[in-house]
């Protein structure tokens, strides 16, 4: 599709949106876009925008990026006073605990896209992990964390051959799709959250199974806190909309610590908010804590990432990129006739087997 037709397309879409009292103008086109991952529903005819709830691989024009940048500058020009900022970091656990007391498990939707975007969760099937159940397949490196569990002699999931750990699991919107799908012997799922209320919601869920899952309260910003499994024992770490709720200055420490938990050859899977997502641009003045980091009305915080930032976080921890994508979509509220531009980050990073492993 040539530039001229993009413009025509854009104008048509805009006029449809205006007629339906929509907000933002969007430019979309389909040529040369990958069909997967991140969805394959491409909007080619602007008249059809209200035929679906979501369109994939949306591109923004230079002007649209510039408008978004200006909006973000505008809503961050008044920051929360310095003396108040600390409490949102120090008491983050308390705010999230209150969130789950209020909303229980009714707020987030189940992450049913998990296996489509992250087929690595099923890689034990492909690679036929050869270790028999009952055998601990962890070569245990010396570390403080490992001393603790060694004293206990065994640990939850010690007999598994494929271990997944979800950090910041909340009410279990990723946990239960995984538990329900991965009934394979030898697969074990750990999940933690620093909100005791969230962990309680997971443990009392009808599908929670102690044979296949271990949920525990843990603050990943607490550097001295030990994990209930050894370092280098995990095949997959899942970070779904959790790193964004952590203070940007703490993120690198958290990623470094989590990397120690991965087996060499293990994979970290990440999905989170991207820079200039609708939810960033919607913030009113006075909610900004620092650049691209905001606090919501309920005291929970959120950061909006760029691709480079995500890459630096994981590569500084010694991980290698498999995928690092910006997922730009058009979300459509057909009932209200509103078109919304969403931006999410999706990344996969791999822990090298040895120094020579690319
Ligand atoms: C936006 S929610 C996402 C929940 C879940 N991952 C999902 O996708 O539904 C962020 C979660 O991260 C948890 N969280 C934030 N900071 C944390 C920390 N330092 N340690 C552990 N959990 C944390 C919060 O309690 C909350 O449950």
Tab-separated table of N, CA and C and ligand atoms in Angstrom, residues 96 100 108 111 166 168-170 173 193-195 218-221 240-242 245-246, ligand 1:
chain	number	residue	atom	x	y	z
A	96	UNK	N	-1.498	-2.754	47.014
A	96	UNK	CA	-1.967	-3.896	46.201
A	96	UNK	C	-2.849	-4.832	47.037
A	100	UNK	N	-6.716	-6.042	46.150
A	100	UNK	CA	-7.324	-7.386	46.071
A	100	UNK	C	-8.438	-7.578	47.101
A	108	UNK	N	-8.930	-8.499	36.824
A	108	UNK	CA	-8.200	-8.879	35.607
A	108	UNK	C	-8.868	-10.082	34.957
A	111	UNK	N	-5.586	-14.787	31.355
A	111	UNK	CA	-4.651	-14.528	30.249
A	111	UNK	C	-4.708	-15.711	29.283
A	166	UNK	N	5.740	-17.900	38.107
A	166	UNK	CA	5.112	-16.609	37.780
A	166	UNK	C	5.292	-15.628	38.923
A	168	UNK	N	4.455	-12.077	40.731
A	168	UNK	CA	3.357	-11.098	40.766
A	168	UNK	C	2.102	-11.697	40.157
A	169	UNK	N	1.696	-12.845	40.708
A	169	UNK	CA	0.621	-13.637	40.074
A	169	UNK	C	-0.761	-13.056	40.311
A	170	UNK	N	-0.887	-12.100	41.256
A	170	UNK	CA	-2.204	-11.534	41.545
A	170	UNK	C	-3.189	-12.626	41.919
A	173	UNK	N	-4.708	-15.032	37.323
A	173	UNK	CA	-5.240	-15.008	35.950
A	173	UNK	C	-4.326	-15.664	34.922
A	193	UNK	N	3.275	-13.478	45.052
A	193	UNK	CA	2.830	-12.090	45.023
A	193	UNK	C	3.153	-11.522	46.399
A	194	UNK	N	3.397	-10.210	46.471
A	194	UNK	CA	3.654	-9.655	47.808
A	194	UNK	C	2.366	-9.302	48.529
A	195	UNK	N	1.226	-9.473	47.871
A	195	UNK	CA	-0.056	-9.248	48.539
A	195	UNK	C	-0.559	-10.573	49.117
A	218	UNK	N	5.737	-13.258	48.603
A	218	UNK	CA	7.144	-12.896	48.432
A	218	UNK	C	7.212	-11.532	47.756
A	219	UNK	N	8.057	-10.671	48.293
A	219	UNK	CA	8.287	-9.358	47.673
A	219	UNK	C	9.597	-9.447	46.895
A	220	UNK	N	9.521	-9.374	45.575
A	220	UNK	CA	10.743	-9.537	44.768
A	220	UNK	C	11.711	-8.358	44.916
A	221	UNK	N	11.246	-7.280	45.542
A	221	UNK	CA	12.182	-6.160	45.800
A	221	UNK	C	12.995	-6.398	47.067
A	240	UNK	N	4.174	-10.989	33.911
A	240	UNK	CA	3.024	-10.457	33.166
A	240	UNK	C	2.469	-9.240	33.910
A	241	UNK	N	2.694	-8.068	33.377
A	241	UNK	CA	2.223	-6.812	33.977
A	241	UNK	C	2.620	-6.683	35.445
A	242	UNK	N	3.845	-7.091	35.755
A	242	UNK	CA	4.298	-6.943	37.143
A	242	UNK	C	5.469	-5.971	37.262
A	245	UNK	N	4.804	-2.362	37.823
A	245	UNK	CA	4.308	-1.827	39.099
A	245	UNK	C	5.434	-1.623	40.108
A	246	UNK	N	6.662	-1.885	39.684
A	246	UNK	CA	7.817	-1.756	40.572
A	246	UNK	C	8.561	-0.456	40.257
B	1	LIG	C1	-1.058	-5.551	37.335
B	1	LIG	S1	-1.030	-6.865	38.475
B	1	LIG	C2	-0.802	-8.267	37.416
B	1	LIG	C3	-1.209	-9.558	38.070
B	1	LIG	C4	-0.995	-10.803	37.217
B	1	LIG	N1	0.371	-10.974	36.816
B	1	LIG	C5	-1.900	-10.783	36.015
B	1	LIG	O1	-1.396	-10.701	34.899
B	1	LIG	O2	-3.116	-10.817	36.196
B	1	LIG	C6	0.582	-6.677	39.215
B	1	LIG	C7	0.810	-7.666	40.336
B	1	LIG	O3	2.169	-7.586	40.754
B	1	LIG	C8	2.220	-7.703	42.169
B	1	LIG	N2	3.469	-7.077	42.621
B	1	LIG	C9	3.844	-5.789	42.449
B	1	LIG	N3	5.056	-5.570	43.005
B	1	LIG	C10	5.453	-6.755	43.532
B	1	LIG	C11	6.614	-7.163	44.240
B	1	LIG	N4	7.579	-6.294	44.546
B	1	LIG	N5	6.729	-8.469	44.606
B	1	LIG	C12	5.729	-9.341	44.315
B	1	LIG	N6	4.592	-9.006	43.679
B	1	LIG	C13	4.460	-7.729	43.277
B	1	LIG	C14	0.948	-6.983	42.633
B	1	LIG	O4	0.530	-7.343	43.914
B	1	LIG	C15	-0.046	-7.405	41.570
B	1	LIG	O5	-0.694	-8.599	41.919
